Tab-separated table of C-alpha atoms in Angstrom:
chain	number	residue	atom	x	y	z
A	1	MET	CA	78.636	-203.536	-57.719
A	2	THR	CA	80.471	-202.727	-61.022
A	3	ASP	CA	77.479	-201.802	-62.774
A	4	GLU	CA	75.941	-199.951	-59.654
A	5	LEU	CA	78.804	-197.878	-59.069
A	6	SER	CA	79.739	-196.969	-62.687
A	7	THR	CA	76.122	-195.673	-62.467
A	8	ALA	CA	76.554	-193.500	-59.375
A	9	GLU	CA	79.614	-192.245	-60.780
A	10	ARG	CA	78.062	-191.506	-64.088
A	11	LEU	CA	74.750	-189.567	-62.636
A	12	LEU	CA	76.460	-188.445	-59.049
A	13	PRO	CA	80.234	-188.375	-59.437
A	14	GLY	CA	81.606	-187.780	-56.523
A	15	LEU	CA	79.246	-188.799	-54.634
A	16	ASP	CA	80.547	-192.931	-53.580
A	17	ARG	CA	83.802	-191.276	-52.914
A	18	GLN	CA	82.336	-188.863	-50.267
A	19	LEU	CA	80.054	-191.129	-48.615
A	20	ARG	CA	83.010	-193.852	-48.609
A	21	GLU	CA	85.364	-191.026	-46.544
A	22	THR	CA	82.276	-189.977	-44.132
A	23	GLY	CA	82.114	-193.575	-43.177
A	24	THR	CA	78.985	-195.501	-42.022
A	25	ALA	CA	79.317	-195.116	-38.351
A	26	GLU	CA	79.023	-191.255	-38.946
A	27	LEU	CA	76.266	-192.132	-41.566
A	28	GLU	CA	74.447	-194.048	-39.591
A	29	SER	CA	74.465	-191.443	-36.652
A	30	ALA	CA	71.548	-189.440	-35.492
A	31	THR	CA	74.094	-186.261	-36.824
A	32	SER	CA	74.499	-187.738	-40.151
A	33	PRO	CA	75.541	-185.968	-42.769
A	34	GLY	CA	74.075	-188.457	-45.610
A	35	LEU	CA	71.459	-186.651	-46.609
A	36	ARG	CA	73.067	-183.201	-46.994
A	37	ILE	CA	75.568	-184.806	-48.404
A	38	PHE	CA	72.952	-186.867	-51.049
A	39	ARG	CA	71.590	-183.509	-51.590
A	40	GLN	CA	74.761	-181.213	-52.454
A	41	ALA	CA	75.466	-183.962	-55.410
A	42	GLY	CA	71.891	-183.226	-56.862
A	43	GLY	CA	70.844	-186.180	-56.003
A	44	PRO	CA	67.237	-184.845	-55.342
A	45	GLY	CA	66.514	-184.514	-59.085
A	46	LEU	CA	67.687	-188.349	-59.814
A	47	VAL	CA	64.503	-189.233	-61.475
A	48	VAL	CA	62.883	-186.159	-62.204
A	49	PRO	CA	62.540	-185.865	-66.396
A	50	GLY	CA	65.148	-183.794	-68.189
A	51	GLU	CA	62.823	-181.680	-69.706
A	52	LEU	CA	62.149	-180.729	-65.799
A	53	GLY	CA	65.645	-180.111	-65.148
A	54	GLY	CA	66.352	-183.487	-63.722
A	55	LEU	CA	68.742	-186.105	-63.927
A	56	GLY	CA	66.303	-188.038	-65.918
A	57	ALA	CA	67.334	-191.308	-64.537
A	58	SER	CA	65.624	-194.696	-65.404
A	59	LEU	CA	64.264	-197.043	-62.984
A	60	VAL	CA	67.102	-199.369	-63.382
A	61	ASP	CA	69.214	-196.291	-62.692
A	62	ALA	CA	67.464	-195.313	-59.477
A	63	LEU	CA	67.919	-199.301	-58.156
A	64	HIS	CA	71.541	-198.808	-58.851
A	65	ILE	CA	71.897	-196.216	-56.943
A	66	GLN	CA	70.178	-197.360	-53.615
A	67	ARG	CA	72.056	-200.439	-53.572
A	68	VAL	CA	75.034	-197.734	-53.406
A	69	LEU	CA	73.861	-195.795	-50.852
A	70	GLY	CA	73.025	-199.124	-48.574
A	71	ALA	CA	76.287	-200.387	-49.217
A	72	ARG	CA	77.455	-197.100	-47.515
A	73	SER	CA	74.138	-196.026	-45.241
A	74	PRO	CA	71.345	-198.078	-44.784
A	75	SER	CA	69.568	-195.105	-43.666
A	76	LEU	CA	70.676	-192.987	-45.953
A	77	ALA	CA	69.120	-195.339	-48.669
A	78	VAL	CA	65.700	-195.673	-46.644
A	79	ALA	CA	65.610	-191.829	-46.415
A	80	VAL	CA	65.805	-191.155	-50.067
A	81	ASN	CA	64.360	-194.265	-51.588
A	82	MET	CA	60.846	-192.187	-49.957
A	83	HIS	CA	61.960	-189.632	-52.152
A	84	VAL	CA	62.843	-191.247	-54.959
A	85	CYS	CA	59.973	-193.306	-54.881
A	86	THR	CA	57.564	-190.243	-54.721
A	87	VAL	CA	59.251	-188.464	-57.834
A	88	LEU	CA	58.238	-191.179	-59.770
A	89	ALA	CA	55.012	-192.357	-58.512
A	90	MET	CA	53.423	-189.289	-57.767
A	91	PRO	CA	50.017	-188.981	-59.745
A	92	PRO	CA	49.487	-185.383	-61.577
A	93	CYS	CA	47.891	-182.717	-60.284
A	94	ALA	CA	47.864	-179.205	-61.257
A	95	ALA	CA	51.143	-178.264	-58.819
A	96	THR	CA	53.052	-181.651	-60.036
A	97	GLU	CA	54.899	-179.869	-63.004
A	98	ASP	CA	55.984	-176.894	-60.758
A	99	LEU	CA	57.086	-179.167	-57.861
A	100	LEU	CA	59.512	-181.454	-60.202
A	101	ARG	CA	61.347	-178.191	-61.309
A	102	ALA	CA	61.594	-177.006	-57.909
A	103	VAL	CA	62.617	-180.263	-56.386
A	104	ALA	CA	65.753	-180.646	-59.499
A	105	GLY	CA	66.685	-176.994	-59.818
A	106	ASP	CA	66.489	-176.513	-55.995
A	107	HIS	CA	67.575	-180.194	-54.499
A	108	LEU	CA	64.201	-180.431	-52.472
A	109	TYR	CA	63.647	-183.156	-50.602
A	110	ILE	CA	60.297	-184.719	-50.665
A	111	ALA	CA	59.024	-186.736	-47.696
A	112	SER	CA	56.508	-189.662	-47.899
A	113	GLY	CA	53.532	-190.117	-45.675
A	114	PHE	CA	51.582	-193.120	-46.119
A	115	GLY	CA	52.253	-195.080	-42.524
A	116	GLU	CA	50.429	-193.994	-39.451
A	117	GLY	CA	51.915	-196.437	-37.370
A	118	ARG	CA	48.959	-199.059	-36.636
A	119	PRO	CA	49.962	-202.714	-36.385
A	120	GLY	CA	48.435	-204.835	-38.988
A	121	ALA	CA	46.745	-202.103	-40.530
A	122	SER	CA	46.796	-201.197	-44.179
A	123	VAL	CA	48.826	-198.486	-45.745
A	124	LEU	CA	45.743	-198.402	-48.179
A	125	ALA	CA	43.216	-197.277	-45.446
A	126	PRO	CA	44.963	-193.738	-43.757
A	127	THR	CA	42.725	-192.835	-41.137
A	128	MET	CA	43.956	-188.678	-41.344
A	129	ARG	CA	41.185	-187.093	-42.965
A	130	ALA	CA	40.508	-184.452	-45.365
A	131	GLU	CA	37.478	-182.021	-45.229
A	132	ARG	CA	36.394	-180.152	-47.613
A	133	LEU	CA	36.545	-176.380	-47.472
A	134	GLU	CA	34.963	-174.300	-50.095
A	135	LYS	CA	38.520	-173.895	-52.419
A	136	GLY	CA	40.700	-177.292	-51.058
A	137	TRP	CA	40.841	-179.061	-47.865
A	138	ARG	CA	41.154	-179.359	-44.214
A	139	LEU	CA	44.021	-181.975	-43.005
A	140	ASN	CA	44.228	-183.806	-39.524
A	141	GLY	CA	46.189	-186.600	-38.864
A	142	ALA	CA	49.670	-187.775	-38.219
A	143	LYS	CA	51.743	-190.002	-40.236
A	144	LYS	CA	54.319	-192.154	-38.390
A	145	PRO	CA	57.091	-193.634	-39.527
A	146	CYS	CA	57.896	-190.723	-41.519
A	147	SER	CA	61.376	-190.888	-43.028
A	148	LEU	CA	63.219	-187.259	-44.321
A	149	SER	CA	61.254	-186.160	-41.182
A	150	GLU	CA	64.406	-183.182	-40.270
A	151	SER	CA	65.637	-182.857	-43.830
A	152	MET	CA	62.060	-182.404	-45.890
A	153	ASP	CA	60.792	-179.587	-48.004
A	154	PHE	CA	58.051	-181.152	-48.590
A	155	LEU	CA	55.712	-183.767	-47.345
A	156	THR	CA	53.094	-186.264	-49.189
A	157	ALA	CA	50.698	-187.719	-47.249
A	158	SER	CA	47.754	-190.367	-48.197
A	159	VAL	CA	44.470	-189.017	-46.793
A	160	ALA	CA	40.753	-190.353	-46.821
A	161	LEU	CA	38.842	-187.439	-48.333
A	162	SER	CA	35.465	-186.486	-46.645
A	163	SER	CA	32.708	-184.651	-48.513
A	164	ALA	CA	29.304	-184.383	-49.784
A	165	ASP	CA	31.007	-186.214	-52.456
A	166	THR	CA	33.122	-188.872	-50.927
A	167	ASP	CA	32.067	-191.278	-48.516
A	168	GLY	CA	35.141	-191.247	-47.234
A	169	SER	CA	36.198	-194.368	-49.612
A	170	GLU	CA	38.491	-192.496	-52.243
A	171	MET	CA	42.215	-192.101	-51.561
A	172	ALA	CA	44.320	-189.069	-52.392
A	173	LEU	CA	47.850	-187.654	-52.046
A	174	ALA	CA	48.162	-184.406	-50.871
A	175	ILE	CA	51.295	-182.256	-51.663
A	176	ILE	CA	51.998	-179.577	-48.043
A	177	PRO	CA	55.103	-177.787	-47.526
A	178	ALA	CA	57.080	-178.614	-44.569
A	179	ASP	CA	56.817	-175.208	-43.382
A	180	ALA	CA	53.136	-175.043	-43.420
A	181	GLU	CA	51.459	-174.001	-40.699
A	182	GLY	CA	50.153	-176.826	-38.684
A	183	VAL	CA	52.630	-179.182	-39.769
A	184	SER	CA	55.002	-180.789	-36.499
A	185	VAL	CA	57.193	-183.015	-35.820
A	186	ARG	CA	57.504	-184.981	-33.138
A	187	PRO	CA	60.211	-187.839	-31.819
A	188	PHE	CA	59.417	-191.542	-33.003
A	189	ARG	CA	61.719	-194.029	-32.321
A	190	SER	CA	64.368	-194.979	-29.786
A	191	SER	CA	65.988	-197.842	-31.431
A	192	PRO	CA	69.434	-197.639	-32.985
A	193	VAL	CA	68.848	-199.355	-36.283
A	194	LEU	CA	68.835	-196.486	-39.240
A	195	VAL	CA	68.801	-193.711	-36.814
A	196	GLY	CA	70.033	-191.343	-39.169
A	197	SER	CA	66.842	-192.097	-41.623
A	198	GLU	CA	65.242	-189.239	-39.370
A	199	THR	CA	61.835	-191.153	-39.208
A	200	HIS	CA	59.994	-189.834	-36.891
A	201	GLU	CA	56.425	-188.563	-36.438
A	202	VAL	CA	55.089	-185.735	-38.705
A	203	VAL	CA	51.371	-184.422	-37.470
A	204	LEU	CA	49.183	-182.626	-39.546
A	205	THR	CA	46.464	-179.855	-37.317
A	206	ASP	CA	44.194	-178.103	-39.303
A	207	VAL	CA	46.765	-177.704	-41.880
A	208	ASP	CA	44.838	-176.364	-45.616
A	209	VAL	CA	45.774	-177.495	-49.078
A	210	PRO	CA	44.536	-176.048	-52.174
A	211	ASP	CA	42.893	-178.116	-54.545
A	212	GLU	CA	45.422	-178.081	-57.080
A	213	CYS	CA	47.891	-179.504	-54.783
A	214	MET	CA	45.591	-182.559	-54.341
A	215	SER	CA	45.926	-185.623	-56.380
A	216	LEU	CA	43.512	-188.299	-56.753
A	217	LEU	CA	44.278	-191.821	-56.162
A	218	GLY	CA	40.963	-193.369	-56.468
A	219	ASP	CA	39.538	-196.405	-54.395
A	220	PRO	CA	42.250	-198.126	-52.544
A	221	GLN	CA	39.916	-201.537	-53.307
A	222	SER	CA	41.132	-201.073	-56.885
A	223	LEU	CA	44.785	-201.484	-58.067
A	224	ASN	CA	44.876	-198.733	-60.656
A	225	ALA	CA	47.363	-196.734	-62.410
A	226	ALA	CA	48.691	-194.822	-59.717
A	227	LEU	CA	48.735	-197.390	-56.873
A	228	SER	CA	50.145	-199.488	-59.159
A	229	THR	CA	53.207	-197.519	-59.823
A	230	ALA	CA	53.552	-196.655	-56.138
A	231	PHE	CA	53.691	-200.410	-54.981
A	232	HIS	CA	55.783	-201.228	-58.097
A	233	THR	CA	58.745	-198.874	-57.802
A	234	PHE	CA	58.459	-198.740	-53.635
A	235	GLU	CA	59.007	-203.133	-54.050
A	236	LEU	CA	61.759	-202.757	-56.132
A	237	LEU	CA	63.593	-199.707	-54.828
A	238	VAL	CA	63.660	-200.410	-51.218
A	239	THR	CA	64.871	-204.120	-52.014
A	240	ALA	CA	67.550	-202.500	-53.773
A	241	SER	CA	68.422	-199.886	-50.801
A	242	TYR	CA	68.813	-203.472	-48.286
A	243	VAL	CA	70.673	-205.429	-51.282
A	244	GLY	CA	72.980	-202.976	-50.906
A	245	ALA	CA	73.485	-202.980	-46.911
A	246	ALA	CA	74.188	-206.741	-47.541
A	247	SER	CA	76.674	-205.449	-50.288
A	248	GLY	CA	78.534	-203.630	-47.775
A	249	LEU	CA	78.791	-206.246	-45.773
A	250	VAL	CA	80.362	-208.638	-48.191
A	251	GLU	CA	82.687	-205.991	-49.715
A	252	THR	CA	84.002	-206.043	-46.262
A	253	VAL	CA	84.475	-209.749	-46.751
A	254	LEU	CA	86.068	-209.278	-50.245
A	255	GLU	CA	88.366	-206.598	-49.285
A	256	ARG	CA	89.879	-208.908	-45.926
A	257	ARG	CA	89.272	-211.903	-47.943
A	258	ARG	CA	87.792	-213.776	-45.208
A	259	GLY	CA	86.654	-217.448	-45.589
A	260	THR	CA	87.231	-219.626	-48.083
A	261	ALA	CA	86.681	-219.057	-52.389
A	262	ALA	CA	83.360	-220.836	-52.348
A	263	GLU	CA	82.065	-219.058	-49.037
A	264	ARG	CA	82.674	-215.767	-51.240
A	265	VAL	CA	81.434	-216.741	-54.769
A	266	GLU	CA	78.811	-217.813	-52.915
A	267	LEU	CA	77.914	-214.588	-51.399
A	268	VAL	CA	78.726	-212.460	-54.626
A	269	GLY	CA	76.267	-214.379	-56.630
A	270	GLU	CA	73.512	-214.783	-54.130
A	271	LEU	CA	73.227	-210.371	-53.960
A	272	GLU	CA	73.807	-210.499	-58.308
A	273	THR	CA	70.872	-213.143	-58.571
A	274	VAL	CA	68.548	-210.428	-56.760
A	275	MET	CA	69.785	-207.519	-58.378
A	276	ALA	CA	69.700	-209.076	-61.910
A	277	SER	CA	65.916	-210.248	-60.483
A	278	LEU	CA	65.138	-206.861	-59.539
A	279	GLU	CA	66.434	-205.346	-62.964
A	280	ALA	CA	64.733	-207.762	-64.858
A	281	VAL	CA	60.852	-206.675	-62.987
A	282	ALA	CA	62.077	-203.012	-63.637
A	283	ARG	CA	62.783	-203.098	-67.546
A	284	ALA	CA	59.537	-204.649	-67.864
A	285	CYS	CA	57.398	-202.701	-66.058
A	286	GLU	CA	56.038	-199.867	-67.693
A	287	LEU	CA	55.221	-197.018	-65.430
A	288	GLY	CA	51.523	-195.276	-64.801
A	289	GLN	CA	49.973	-198.135	-66.192
A	290	ASP	CA	47.686	-200.562	-64.604
A	291	ASP	CA	49.799	-203.295	-64.179
A	292	PRO	CA	48.907	-206.143	-61.228
A	293	ALA	CA	50.936	-208.754	-62.823
A	294	GLY	CA	53.923	-206.795	-62.722
A	295	VAL	CA	53.060	-205.761	-59.185
A	296	ALA	CA	52.635	-209.153	-57.972
A	297	ARG	CA	56.617	-209.946	-59.514
A	298	ALA	CA	57.986	-207.019	-57.644
A	299	LEU	CA	56.460	-208.555	-54.696
A	300	TYR	CA	57.767	-212.120	-55.406
A	301	VAL	CA	61.198	-210.892	-55.938
A	302	ARG	CA	61.297	-208.690	-52.650
A	303	TYR	CA	60.030	-211.214	-50.122
A	304	SER	CA	62.420	-213.989	-52.016
A	305	ALA	CA	65.268	-211.170	-51.545
A	306	GLN	CA	64.696	-210.805	-47.613
A	307	ARG	CA	65.777	-214.259	-47.235
A	308	THR	CA	68.396	-214.011	-49.419
A	309	ILE	CA	69.814	-210.909	-48.103
A	310	GLU	CA	69.368	-212.050	-44.264
A	311	ARG	CA	70.939	-215.502	-45.236
A	312	VAL	CA	74.279	-213.508	-47.248
A	313	ALA	CA	74.332	-210.909	-44.053
A	314	ALA	CA	74.602	-213.633	-41.386
A	315	LEU	CA	77.146	-215.741	-42.999
A	316	ALA	CA	79.049	-212.416	-44.286
A	317	THR	CA	79.096	-211.151	-40.155
A	318	GLU	CA	80.313	-214.740	-39.238
A	319	LEU	CA	82.656	-214.716	-41.553
A	320	LEU	CA	84.194	-210.830	-40.553
A	321	GLY	CA	84.581	-212.169	-36.766
A	322	GLY	CA	83.266	-211.323	-33.287
A	323	THR	CA	85.815	-208.641	-33.208
A	324	PRO	CA	85.239	-206.599	-35.727
A	325	TYR	CA	81.268	-206.791	-34.385
A	326	MET	CA	82.140	-205.900	-31.097
A	327	VAL	CA	84.775	-203.327	-31.576
A	328	SER	CA	84.087	-201.046	-34.854
A	329	GLY	CA	80.193	-201.765	-34.723
A	330	VAL	CA	79.691	-201.145	-38.450
A	331	SER	CA	79.489	-204.870	-39.277
A	332	ALA	CA	76.368	-204.635	-36.165
A	333	THR	CA	74.648	-201.831	-37.960
A	334	LEU	CA	75.012	-203.811	-41.701
A	335	PHE	CA	73.632	-206.959	-40.267
A	336	SER	CA	70.783	-205.294	-38.403
A	337	ALA	CA	69.920	-203.019	-40.793
A	338	VAL	CA	68.934	-205.935	-43.095
A	339	ARG	CA	66.211	-207.502	-41.531
A	340	ALA	CA	64.209	-204.472	-41.249
A	341	LEU	CA	63.188	-204.926	-45.087
A	342	ALA	CA	60.554	-207.955	-43.374
A	343	PHE	CA	58.565	-204.503	-42.048
A	344	HIS	CA	57.944	-202.143	-44.670
A	345	PRO	CA	54.491	-202.731	-45.471
A	346	PRO	CA	53.340	-205.300	-47.329
A	347	SER	CA	54.749	-207.538	-45.227
A	348	ARG	CA	54.902	-211.310	-46.659
A	349	SER	CA	52.385	-212.831	-44.140
A	350	ALA	CA	49.922	-209.905	-45.009
A	351	MET	CA	50.089	-210.555	-48.741
A	352	ALA	CA	50.075	-214.560	-48.666
A	353	ASP	CA	46.021	-214.803	-49.698
A	354	ALA	CA	45.886	-212.207	-51.593
A	355	LEU	CA	48.957	-213.426	-54.001
A	356	ASP	CA	47.556	-216.897	-53.517
A	357	ARG	CA	44.569	-215.849	-55.118
A	358	PHE	CA	45.707	-213.539	-57.899
A	359	VAL	CA	47.524	-216.508	-59.087
A	360	LEU	CA	44.756	-218.738	-59.725
A	361	GLY	CA	42.822	-216.225	-61.848
A	362	GLU	CA	41.405	-213.139	-59.132
A	363	PRO	CA	42.132	-209.581	-59.679
A	364	LEU	CA	45.057	-208.216	-57.397
A	365	ILE	CA	44.341	-206.165	-53.761
A	366	ILE	CA	46.985	-204.909	-51.610
A	367	PRO	CA	45.398	-205.677	-48.123
């Protein structure tokens, strides 16, 4: 991870050292200080444009940071990933520029609420409704799983618009202060995996949102510029996060000289190949454009990476041995975490038919 560590030190100096000193076990706990450390390092402004007071990091830079975070704490990488993707992909509205200035200047976190905990349901078919008011919208519903739910300063939530002008098929993204009246957080998870990501259920009860804090996403059946950017950035960055988790295991294998030279080189080569593919897709994409081919490439790389990092994590954990697995728990934590990439939307099985039709020339539709 030489390039990735150099990027981290250039943009967020001292962050990796502090995360290493804290240790993966503490960073993966329910009381993890990871998000506090990242905030203090100036991380929330990472991809905010320089003219708005941010660090102006590129998409490739963001990939590097996510890999480093994943190697130190998969929970931290997953939580930060949602913030970074939201900042990169947020469709413009009247409040966007002021919000991004505040994110960079005050180190604020933005949580992303798209999932609603309905197995097999599309993230592009929200049940959270927005009812038209005279000068805004009233929101009701729940988002789960929602990372960053305890540390968020703002929540962005996908909603279906209900008004005389729509039939409920139009989507929008609402920007909501975390301390707004009607916003509450409820425990959602009991699994110990990724517990440091603050993934819970966020409930909205009669939450009023002004027009200037609503960004229109259009018809979810059309992979327009806003949705293309959202899927493009998410698939690349979330994959880099789990490449990082596998990298944490491989780093330990290298430090302890476990296995043979051939096995160690194989592990490194597998992960570097995945990372090179992610970087290539990132460099080719133009955010803010209608780019279904780019989204498809990001999905191809992500699905291929899933199997690669599972294979790498399994071999690395085996080479580290049973005692570290049972005693320290760190290798068990990282080994369990990498499997979670398969659970992020859209799943490989859900996209199979859509991608099969796309390669034959049909429009790409995210089911």
